[in-house]
Short mmCIF file of C-alpha atoms in Angstrom, two decimals:
data_model
loop_
_atom_site.label_atom_id
_atom_site.label_comp_id
_atom_site.label_asym_id
_atom_site.label_seq_id
_atom_site.Cartn_x
_atom_site.Cartn_y
_atom_site.Cartn_z
CA MET S 1 -0.45 -41.00 -11.83
CA SER S 2 -3.11 -42.93 -9.90
CA PRO S 3 -3.43 -46.76 -9.93
CA ILE S 4 -4.63 -48.08 -13.30
CA ARG S 5 -7.50 -50.56 -13.49
CA GLY S 6 -7.58 -50.97 -17.28
CA TYR S 7 -6.28 -49.73 -20.62
CA VAL S 8 -8.18 -48.13 -23.49
CA PHE S 9 -6.33 -47.86 -26.80
CA ASP S 10 -7.03 -45.83 -29.89
CA ALA S 11 -6.72 -48.04 -33.00
CA TYR S 12 -5.82 -46.13 -36.18
CA GLY S 13 -2.43 -44.48 -35.91
CA THR S 14 -1.86 -45.98 -32.44
CA LEU S 15 -2.08 -49.78 -32.92
CA PHE S 16 -2.47 -49.83 -36.70
CA ASP S 17 -0.26 -47.94 -39.12
CA VAL S 18 -2.72 -46.14 -41.41
CA HIS S 19 0.10 -45.33 -43.78
CA SER S 20 0.67 -48.99 -44.51
CA VAL S 21 -1.86 -48.39 -47.31
CA VAL S 22 0.92 -46.61 -49.18
CA GLU S 23 1.85 -49.75 -51.16
CA ALA S 24 -1.66 -50.03 -52.61
CA GLY S 25 -1.43 -46.36 -53.64
CA ARG S 26 1.47 -46.96 -56.03
CA GLU S 27 -1.04 -48.21 -58.58
CA ILE S 28 -2.49 -44.73 -59.08
CA THR S 29 0.31 -42.31 -58.16
CA SER S 30 4.08 -41.98 -58.07
CA ASP S 31 3.69 -40.15 -54.73
CA PRO S 32 1.64 -42.54 -52.57
CA VAL S 33 2.92 -40.90 -49.37
CA THR S 34 1.14 -37.64 -50.25
CA LEU S 35 -1.98 -39.59 -51.23
CA SER S 36 -1.97 -41.41 -47.90
CA ALA S 37 -1.43 -38.19 -45.90
CA THR S 38 -4.17 -36.31 -47.78
CA TRP S 39 -6.54 -39.25 -47.42
CA ARG S 40 -5.93 -39.55 -43.67
CA GLN S 41 -6.31 -35.80 -43.06
CA LYS S 42 -9.61 -35.71 -44.96
CA GLN S 43 -10.85 -38.86 -43.24
CA LEU S 44 -10.40 -37.18 -39.84
CA GLU S 45 -11.95 -33.91 -41.06
CA TYR S 46 -15.03 -35.75 -42.29
CA THR S 47 -15.47 -37.52 -38.93
CA TRP S 48 -15.29 -34.18 -37.09
CA LEU S 49 -17.59 -32.41 -39.55
CA ARG S 50 -20.21 -35.16 -39.66
CA ALA S 51 -20.18 -35.46 -35.87
CA LEU S 52 -20.75 -31.69 -35.55
CA MET S 53 -23.39 -31.59 -38.29
CA GLY S 54 -25.18 -34.54 -36.70
CA THR S 55 -25.03 -36.50 -39.95
CA TYR S 56 -23.20 -39.66 -38.91
CA ALA S 57 -22.14 -42.12 -41.59
CA ASP S 58 -19.96 -45.04 -40.57
CA PHE S 59 -16.18 -45.01 -40.84
CA TRP S 60 -16.11 -47.21 -43.94
CA GLU S 61 -18.30 -44.71 -45.82
CA VAL S 62 -16.33 -41.72 -44.49
CA THR S 63 -13.03 -43.36 -45.38
CA GLU S 64 -14.12 -44.01 -48.97
CA ALA S 65 -15.51 -40.45 -49.31
CA ALA S 66 -12.18 -39.08 -48.08
CA LEU S 67 -10.27 -41.24 -50.54
CA ARG S 68 -12.41 -40.03 -53.44
CA TYR S 69 -11.85 -36.41 -52.36
CA ALA S 70 -8.09 -36.93 -52.00
CA ILE S 71 -7.85 -38.46 -55.46
CA ARG S 72 -9.64 -35.46 -57.01
CA GLN S 73 -7.72 -32.91 -54.95
CA LEU S 74 -4.40 -34.37 -56.11
CA GLY S 75 -5.57 -34.48 -59.73
CA LEU S 76 -5.33 -38.28 -59.87
CA ALA S 77 -7.71 -40.79 -61.42
CA ALA S 78 -8.74 -44.23 -60.17
CA THR S 79 -11.08 -46.94 -61.39
CA ASP S 80 -13.65 -48.40 -59.02
CA ALA S 81 -11.48 -51.52 -58.81
CA GLN S 82 -8.45 -49.47 -57.76
CA ILE S 83 -10.50 -47.65 -55.13
CA ARG S 84 -11.69 -51.03 -53.89
CA ARG S 85 -8.10 -52.26 -53.51
CA LEU S 86 -7.12 -49.12 -51.59
CA MET S 87 -10.14 -49.50 -49.31
CA ASP S 88 -9.43 -53.20 -48.79
CA ALA S 89 -5.95 -52.29 -47.56
CA TYR S 90 -7.73 -50.74 -44.57
CA LEU S 91 -8.95 -54.18 -43.55
CA SER S 92 -5.44 -55.56 -43.20
CA LEU S 93 -3.40 -52.62 -41.90
CA ALA S 94 -0.07 -53.53 -40.35
CA CYS S 95 0.22 -53.05 -36.62
CA PHE S 96 3.28 -51.23 -35.30
CA PRO S 97 6.10 -53.55 -34.10
CA ASP S 98 5.79 -52.39 -30.47
CA VAL S 99 2.09 -53.31 -30.19
CA LYS S 100 2.18 -57.03 -29.34
CA PRO S 101 5.00 -56.82 -26.77
CA ALA S 102 3.23 -53.86 -25.16
CA LEU S 103 -0.20 -55.50 -24.97
CA GLY S 104 1.40 -58.73 -23.72
CA ARG S 105 3.11 -56.90 -20.84
CA LEU S 106 -0.18 -55.30 -19.77
CA ALA S 107 -2.11 -58.60 -19.51
CA GLY S 108 -3.96 -59.08 -16.24
CA ARG S 109 -5.96 -55.87 -16.47
CA PRO S 110 -8.62 -55.36 -19.16
CA ARG S 111 -7.25 -54.08 -22.47
CA ALA S 112 -9.75 -52.38 -24.78
CA VAL S 113 -9.76 -50.68 -28.15
CA LEU S 114 -12.02 -47.62 -28.49
CA SER S 115 -12.06 -46.54 -32.10
CA ASN S 116 -13.78 -44.52 -34.81
CA GLY S 117 -13.68 -47.68 -36.95
CA ALA S 118 -16.85 -49.45 -38.02
CA PRO S 119 -17.27 -52.80 -36.24
CA THR S 120 -16.48 -54.86 -39.35
CA MET S 121 -13.36 -52.79 -40.09
CA LEU S 122 -12.08 -53.19 -36.55
CA ALA S 123 -12.79 -56.91 -36.47
CA ALA S 124 -10.91 -57.38 -39.74
CA ALA S 125 -7.88 -55.32 -38.66
CA VAL S 126 -7.65 -56.97 -35.22
CA THR S 127 -7.80 -60.44 -36.78
CA ALA S 128 -5.40 -59.65 -39.62
CA SER S 129 -2.77 -58.31 -37.24
CA GLY S 130 -3.12 -61.20 -34.78
CA LEU S 131 -4.28 -59.08 -31.86
CA THR S 132 -7.43 -61.05 -30.97
CA THR S 133 -6.00 -62.72 -27.87
CA PHE S 134 -4.44 -59.47 -26.65
CA LEU S 135 -7.70 -57.53 -26.32
CA GLU S 136 -10.63 -58.12 -23.98
CA HIS S 137 -12.88 -55.48 -25.65
CA VAL S 138 -13.14 -53.90 -29.09
CA ILE S 139 -15.47 -50.89 -28.90
CA SER S 140 -16.67 -48.94 -31.94
CA VAL S 141 -18.14 -45.42 -31.96
CA ASP S 142 -20.87 -46.95 -34.07
CA ARG S 143 -22.70 -47.76 -30.81
CA VAL S 144 -23.32 -44.04 -30.25
CA LYS S 145 -23.27 -42.91 -33.91
CA THR S 146 -20.84 -40.04 -33.50
CA TYR S 147 -17.06 -39.61 -33.54
CA LYS S 148 -14.15 -38.69 -31.31
CA PRO S 149 -13.54 -36.29 -29.63
CA SER S 150 -17.23 -36.28 -28.58
CA PRO S 151 -17.58 -37.09 -24.86
CA ARG S 152 -20.31 -39.58 -25.84
CA VAL S 153 -17.59 -41.71 -27.43
CA TYR S 154 -15.15 -41.53 -24.53
CA ALA S 155 -17.97 -42.53 -22.14
CA LEU S 156 -18.01 -45.97 -23.78
CA GLY S 157 -14.69 -46.87 -22.12
CA PRO S 158 -15.74 -46.55 -18.47
CA GLU S 159 -19.15 -48.02 -19.34
CA THR S 160 -17.64 -51.15 -20.89
CA LEU S 161 -14.78 -51.65 -18.42
CA GLY S 162 -16.82 -50.90 -15.30
CA ALA S 163 -14.37 -48.37 -13.92
CA SER S 164 -14.34 -44.58 -13.83
CA ALA S 165 -12.40 -42.71 -16.54
CA GLY S 166 -9.90 -41.56 -13.91
CA GLU S 167 -9.06 -45.21 -13.12
CA LEU S 168 -8.31 -46.01 -16.76
CA LEU S 169 -5.29 -45.20 -18.91
CA PHE S 170 -6.28 -43.98 -22.36
CA VAL S 171 -3.53 -44.37 -24.95
CA SER S 172 -3.39 -42.62 -28.30
CA SER S 173 -0.85 -41.44 -30.84
CA ASN S 174 -3.23 -38.77 -32.10
CA GLY S 175 -2.69 -35.50 -30.24
CA TRP S 176 -6.29 -34.33 -30.71
CA ASP S 177 -7.55 -37.69 -29.33
CA VAL S 178 -5.25 -37.27 -26.33
CA ALA S 179 -6.87 -33.86 -25.73
CA GLY S 180 -10.40 -35.26 -26.06
CA ALA S 181 -9.75 -38.15 -23.65
CA LYS S 182 -8.05 -35.88 -21.12
CA ALA S 183 -10.90 -33.34 -21.29
CA PHE S 184 -13.28 -36.25 -20.63
CA GLY S 185 -11.41 -37.33 -17.49
CA TYR S 186 -9.14 -40.28 -18.36
CA GLN S 187 -5.55 -40.60 -17.33
CA VAL S 188 -3.88 -40.25 -20.73
CA ALA S 189 -0.66 -41.39 -22.34
CA TRP S 190 0.40 -39.88 -25.67
CA CYS S 191 2.41 -42.32 -27.74
CA ASN S 192 4.34 -39.83 -29.85
CA ARG S 193 6.34 -42.09 -32.16
CA SER S 194 6.99 -39.38 -34.74
CA GLY S 195 8.10 -36.51 -32.51
CA ALA S 196 5.01 -34.45 -33.43
CA PRO S 197 4.49 -31.07 -31.76
CA GLU S 198 2.00 -30.96 -28.87
CA GLU S 199 -1.50 -29.73 -29.76
CA GLU S 200 -2.63 -26.37 -28.35
CA LEU S 201 -6.03 -27.44 -27.05
CA GLY S 202 -5.69 -26.42 -23.40
CA VAL S 203 -5.08 -29.90 -21.93
CA ARG S 204 -1.97 -32.08 -21.72
CA ALA S 205 -1.22 -35.79 -21.56
CA ASP S 206 -0.24 -37.17 -18.15
CA LEU S 207 2.53 -39.11 -19.80
CA ILE S 208 4.38 -39.07 -23.11
CA VAL S 209 6.09 -42.20 -24.45
CA ASP S 210 7.84 -42.80 -27.76
CA ALA S 211 6.69 -46.44 -28.00
CA LEU S 212 3.84 -48.47 -26.48
CA ASP S 213 6.18 -50.83 -24.61
CA ARG S 214 7.10 -47.92 -22.34
CA LEU S 215 3.60 -47.76 -20.81
CA PRO S 216 3.36 -48.20 -17.02
CA ARG S 217 1.90 -51.49 -15.71
CA MET I 1 -34.26 -21.99 -56.34
CA SER I 2 -37.06 -20.47 -54.25
CA PRO I 3 -37.51 -16.71 -53.65
CA ILE I 4 -34.81 -15.29 -51.39
CA ARG I 5 -35.75 -13.10 -48.41
CA GLY I 6 -32.23 -12.42 -47.14
CA TYR I 7 -28.55 -13.27 -47.44
CA VAL I 8 -26.25 -14.84 -44.86
CA PHE I 9 -22.53 -14.67 -45.60
CA ASP I 10 -19.62 -16.53 -44.11
CA ALA I 11 -16.80 -14.09 -43.27
CA TYR I 12 -13.33 -15.64 -43.27
CA GLY I 13 -12.37 -16.96 -46.69
CA THR I 14 -15.65 -15.67 -48.20
CA LEU I 15 -15.66 -11.89 -47.57
CA PHE I 16 -12.18 -11.60 -46.01
CA ASP I 17 -9.03 -13.08 -47.50
CA VAL I 18 -7.43 -14.94 -44.58
CA HIS I 19 -4.24 -15.30 -46.58
CA SER I 20 -3.75 -11.54 -46.61
CA VAL I 21 -1.79 -12.19 -43.38
CA VAL I 22 1.00 -13.55 -45.58
CA GLU I 23 2.86 -10.21 -45.61
CA ALA I 24 3.12 -10.18 -41.81
CA GLY I 25 4.53 -13.71 -41.98
CA ARG I 26 7.61 -12.65 -43.92
CA GLU I 27 9.15 -11.48 -40.68
CA ILE I 28 9.53 -15.03 -39.39
CA THR I 29 9.75 -17.23 -42.50
CA SER I 30 10.85 -17.18 -46.12
CA ASP I 31 7.75 -19.27 -46.92
CA PRO I 32 4.84 -17.25 -45.50
CA VAL I 33 2.36 -19.01 -47.83
CA THR I 34 2.98 -22.34 -46.09
CA LEU I 35 2.77 -20.65 -42.69
CA SER I 36 -0.58 -19.09 -43.63
CA ALA I 37 -1.98 -22.38 -44.99
CA THR I 38 -0.84 -24.38 -41.94
CA TRP I 39 -2.21 -21.73 -39.58
CA ARG I 40 -5.59 -21.64 -41.31
CA GLN I 41 -5.92 -25.44 -41.41
CA LYS I 42 -5.11 -25.73 -37.71
CA GLN I 43 -7.44 -22.84 -36.85
CA LEU I 44 -10.34 -24.72 -38.46
CA GLU I 45 -9.34 -28.03 -36.83
CA TYR I 46 -9.30 -26.42 -33.41
CA THR I 47 -12.78 -24.96 -33.90
CA TRP I 48 -14.13 -28.38 -34.88
CA LEU I 49 -12.33 -30.19 -32.07
CA ARG I 50 -13.29 -27.72 -29.35
CA ALA I 51 -16.91 -27.70 -30.54
CA LEU I 52 -17.00 -31.51 -30.38
CA MET I 53 -15.20 -31.69 -27.03
CA GLY I 54 -17.55 -29.06 -25.61
CA THR I 55 -14.61 -26.85 -24.60
CA TYR I 56 -15.37 -23.61 -26.43
CA ALA I 57 -12.76 -20.88 -26.42
CA ASP I 58 -13.35 -17.83 -28.59
CA PHE I 59 -11.93 -17.45 -32.10
CA TRP I 60 -9.21 -15.05 -31.02
CA GLU I 61 -7.84 -17.61 -28.56
CA VAL I 62 -8.19 -20.47 -31.04
CA THR I 63 -6.51 -18.44 -33.79
CA GLU I 64 -3.52 -17.66 -31.59
CA ALA I 65 -3.26 -21.29 -30.42
CA ALA I 66 -3.29 -22.42 -34.07
CA LEU I 67 -0.57 -19.90 -34.93
CA ARG I 68 1.65 -21.12 -32.08
CA TYR I 69 1.15 -24.73 -33.23
CA ALA I 70 1.90 -23.85 -36.86
CA ILE I 71 5.11 -22.06 -35.89
CA ARG I 72 6.33 -25.10 -33.94
CA GLN I 73 5.22 -27.59 -36.59
CA LEU I 74 7.18 -25.72 -39.26
CA GLY I 75 10.25 -25.46 -37.01
CA LEU I 76 10.07 -21.66 -36.91
CA ALA I 77 10.57 -19.29 -33.99
CA ALA I 78 8.73 -16.08 -33.16
CA THR I 79 8.89 -13.55 -30.36
CA ASP I 80 5.70 -12.52 -28.57
CA ALA I 81 5.86 -9.22 -30.46
CA GLN I 82 6.01 -11.04 -33.80
CA ILE I 83 3.07 -13.24 -32.81
CA ARG I 84 1.19 -10.09 -31.81
CA ARG I 85 1.80 -8.53 -35.25
CA LEU I 86 0.59 -11.69 -37.02
CA MET I 87 -2.53 -11.78 -34.84
CA ASP I 88 -3.17 -8.08 -35.40
CA ALA I 89 -3.20 -8.71 -39.15
CA TYR I 90 -6.43 -10.65 -38.51
CA LEU I 91 -8.11 -7.43 -37.41
CA SER I 92 -7.51 -5.74 -40.76
CA LEU I 93 -7.82 -8.55 -43.31
CA ALA I 94 -8.37 -7.41 -46.88
CA CYS I 95 -11.79 -8.15 -48.35
CA PHE I 96 -11.90 -9.72 -51.79
CA PRO I 97 -12.43 -7.23 -54.67
CA ASP I 98 -15.83 -8.68 -55.60
CA VAL I 99 -17.32 -8.16 -52.11
CA LYS I 100 -18.47 -4.52 -52.18
CA PRO I 101 -20.03 -4.62 -55.67
CA ALA I 102 -21.81 -7.86 -54.73
CA LEU I 103 -23.17 -6.60 -51.41
CA GLY I 104 -24.21 -3.33 -53.08
CA ARG I 105 -26.21 -5.19 -55.71
CA LEU I 106 -28.07 -7.17 -53.05
CA ALA I 107 -29.23 -4.11 -51.07
CA GLY I 108 -32.94 -4.07 -50.30
CA ARG I 109 -33.00 -7.43 -48.57
CA PRO I 110 -31.21 -8.02 -45.25
CA ARG I 111 -27.53 -8.90 -45.62
CA ALA I 112 -25.94 -10.67 -42.66
CA VAL I 113 -22.59 -12.13 -41.71
CA LEU I 114 -22.64 -15.36 -39.69
CA SER I 115 -19.13 -16.17 -38.60
CA ASN I 116 -16.86 -18.14 -36.27
CA GLY I 117 -15.14 -14.85 -35.47
CA ALA I 118 -15.27 -13.34 -32.00
CA PRO I 119 -17.42 -10.16 -31.92
CA THR I 120 -14.43 -7.82 -31.54
CA MET I 121 -12.57 -9.51 -34.43
CA LEU I 122 -15.59 -9.24 -36.71
CA ALA I 123 -16.25 -5.62 -35.79
CA ALA I 124 -12.63 -4.72 -36.52
CA ALA I 125 -12.53 -6.54 -39.88
CA VAL I 126 -15.88 -5.14 -41.04
CA THR I 127 -14.80 -1.59 -40.17
CA ALA I 128 -11.28 -1.92 -41.61
CA SER I 129 -12.63 -3.16 -44.94
CA GLY I 130 -15.36 -0.50 -45.17
CA LEU I 131 -18.26 -2.96 -45.12
CA THR I 132 -20.25 -1.38 -42.28
CA THR I 133 -22.93 0.19 -44.48
CA PHE I 134 -23.27 -2.96 -46.57
CA LEU I 135 -24.38 -5.24 -43.73
CA GLU I 136 -27.55 -5.13 -41.64
CA HIS I 137 -26.38 -7.87 -39.18
CA VAL I 138 -23.03 -9.19 -37.98
CA ILE I 139 -23.63 -12.42 -36.05
CA SER I 140 -20.92 -14.26 -34.11
CA VAL I 141 -20.99 -17.91 -32.98
CA ASP I 142 -19.97 -16.50 -29.60
CA ARG I 143 -23.69 -16.13 -28.83
CA VAL I 144 -24.04 -19.92 -28.69
CA LYS I 145 -20.45 -20.77 -27.67
CA THR I 146 -19.81 -23.40 -30.30
CA TYR I 147 -18.58 -23.45 -33.91
CA LYS I 148 -19.72 -24.23 -37.43
CA PRO I 149 -20.91 -26.65 -38.71
CA SER I 150 -23.01 -27.12 -35.55
CA PRO I 151 -26.72 -26.62 -36.30
CA ARG I 152 -26.87 -24.36 -33.23
CA VAL I 153 -24.75 -21.86 -35.16
CA TYR I 154 -26.75 -22.01 -38.39
CA ALA I 155 -29.95 -21.47 -36.39
CA LEU I 156 -28.77 -17.93 -35.59
CA GLY I 157 -29.41 -16.84 -39.20
CA PRO I 158 -33.17 -17.51 -39.35
CA GLU I 159 -33.53 -16.33 -35.74
CA THR I 160 -31.89 -12.96 -36.48
CA LEU I 161 -33.42 -12.37 -39.92
CA GLY I 162 -36.93 -13.54 -39.00
CA ALA I 163 -37.24 -15.92 -41.95
CA SER I 164 -36.93 -19.68 -42.27
CA ALA I 165 -33.58 -21.15 -43.39
CA GLY I 166 -35.19 -22.22 -46.68
CA GLU I 167 -36.06 -18.58 -47.45
CA LEU I 168 -32.46 -17.45 -46.96
CA LEU I 169 -29.43 -17.80 -49.23
CA PHE I 170 -26.34 -18.84 -47.30
CA VAL I 171 -23.09 -17.98 -49.09
CA SER I 172 -19.70 -19.46 -48.28
CA SER I 173 -16.40 -20.19 -49.99
CA ASN I 174 -15.66 -23.00 -47.53
CA GLY I 175 -16.92 -26.32 -48.86
CA TRP I 176 -17.46 -27.80 -45.39
CA ASP I 177 -19.49 -24.70 -44.39
CA VAL I 178 -21.61 -25.10 -47.52
CA ALA I 179 -22.32 -28.69 -46.44
CA GLY I 180 -23.22 -27.63 -42.89
CA ALA I 181 -25.59 -24.87 -44.05
CA LYS I 182 -27.23 -27.14 -46.59
CA ALA I 183 -27.70 -29.93 -44.03
CA PHE I 184 -29.35 -27.34 -41.76
CA GLY I 185 -31.85 -26.32 -44.43
CA TYR I 186 -30.64 -23.09 -46.10
CA GLN I 187 -30.54 -22.50 -49.80
CA VAL I 188 -26.80 -22.43 -50.36
CA ALA I 189 -24.40 -20.85 -52.83
CA TRP I 190 -20.78 -22.00 -52.90
CA CYS I 191 -18.44 -19.22 -53.99
CA ASN I 192 -15.61 -21.35 -55.33
CA ARG I 193 -13.03 -18.74 -56.33
CA SER I 194 -10.13 -21.18 -56.35
CA GLY I 195 -11.63 -24.08 -58.31
CA ALA I 196 -11.47 -26.36 -55.23
CA PRO I 197 -12.88 -29.89 -55.52
CA GLU I 198 -16.34 -30.45 -54.06
CA GLU I 199 -16.46 -31.95 -50.55
CA GLU I 200 -17.80 -35.51 -50.18
CA LEU I 201 -20.17 -34.88 -47.27
CA GLY I 202 -23.40 -36.13 -48.79
CA VAL I 203 -24.97 -32.73 -49.59
CA ARG I 204 -24.43 -30.28 -52.45
CA ALA I 205 -24.72 -26.52 -52.94
CA ASP I 206 -27.82 -25.32 -54.83
CA LEU I 207 -25.60 -22.98 -56.80
CA ILE I 208 -21.89 -22.60 -57.53
CA VAL I 209 -20.43 -19.22 -58.51
CA ASP I 210 -16.83 -18.19 -59.07
CA ALA I 211 -17.31 -14.68 -57.65
CA LEU I 212 -19.80 -13.05 -55.28
CA ASP I 213 -21.12 -10.61 -57.88
CA ARG I 214 -22.69 -13.58 -59.68
CA LEU I 215 -25.19 -14.20 -56.86
CA PRO I 216 -28.90 -14.08 -57.78
CA ARG I 217 -30.90 -11.06 -56.55
#
């Protein structure tokens, strides 16, 4: 790998555990793990579909639409108040235990988040998990009104950090995001905490780690 | 609905039953239904991701990549010969029983297929299922090197049939494809054979039928 002038992190699934909403799901189902998985899958699908259709709606709207679909698909029912509580859980997602030690170790070079999240969602999650002082930049796709893996999104990293993509290390736990960042030109680390199989998208991470505190300084 | 000057059909899942590959799957798993579902889901994901990344590869390549991913995700193993047999099943997919009567009824106005499939895949499936004389046009996304639901794909329908999108009826069993076609400007019928929940993408079909022979002439 070449020298690294800054770090660009994915947020959901990489810093924040999206499945920490499972607790809030117990109110409407005895199988909140399946609800959370279905919700997350649909949330990603809707970002990809809307980006391709050219009908951007922000991540808060997409996340609620995906939740409503997941509830119907699983044959569940939820009141508006219950949907509100599930959505609110997104504003205070837990961060993974390796996140703070990892970000602390990398201090000295700019550390950024580049995320699908709407600005208010990102601000809430960063604050709630105590990451404010660990991040120099929090960048939302909302600036370009499309979603990952569009190159227009990945371009925001170099633009904001003032370095070329090849001088930055992009870090994601999402295999498809790894592929998108690599295709764009970043150096890329895949944080594969769950032992997921590698995606078959024609590009590979430069580095695979099983926790963020294994990233190179 | 307005008068209809021609029909544009999705292929996979609408005319052709993609899960008719299940039989070929029995060679490598006792649960070929899960293999087929995982394969199909990943196949769609890869089309969306590659379209967004701007790294088009044709549907044959994407379909094989998705199969290889599905096999690894499910912890299965397959020889190259077994993968070849599964892929070959895609060239002779069964068409649903309502397809021929429906297309026959609509004769007199142009009937087109507009599909993600690579030209050779589409030609093989149309021939194998005896649909050649029922279709005036078979259009592949390969002409524009991207995938549904990109507007560049949907534009091929009006271009080929010489009518505006609003004068054509687009027919698909895939909810996300219905949304893409509707956002583009077609009149759209959703053939919902399986009683699937409606997608939450901000647009709705003009018409929902449970079989193709219910389409308006």
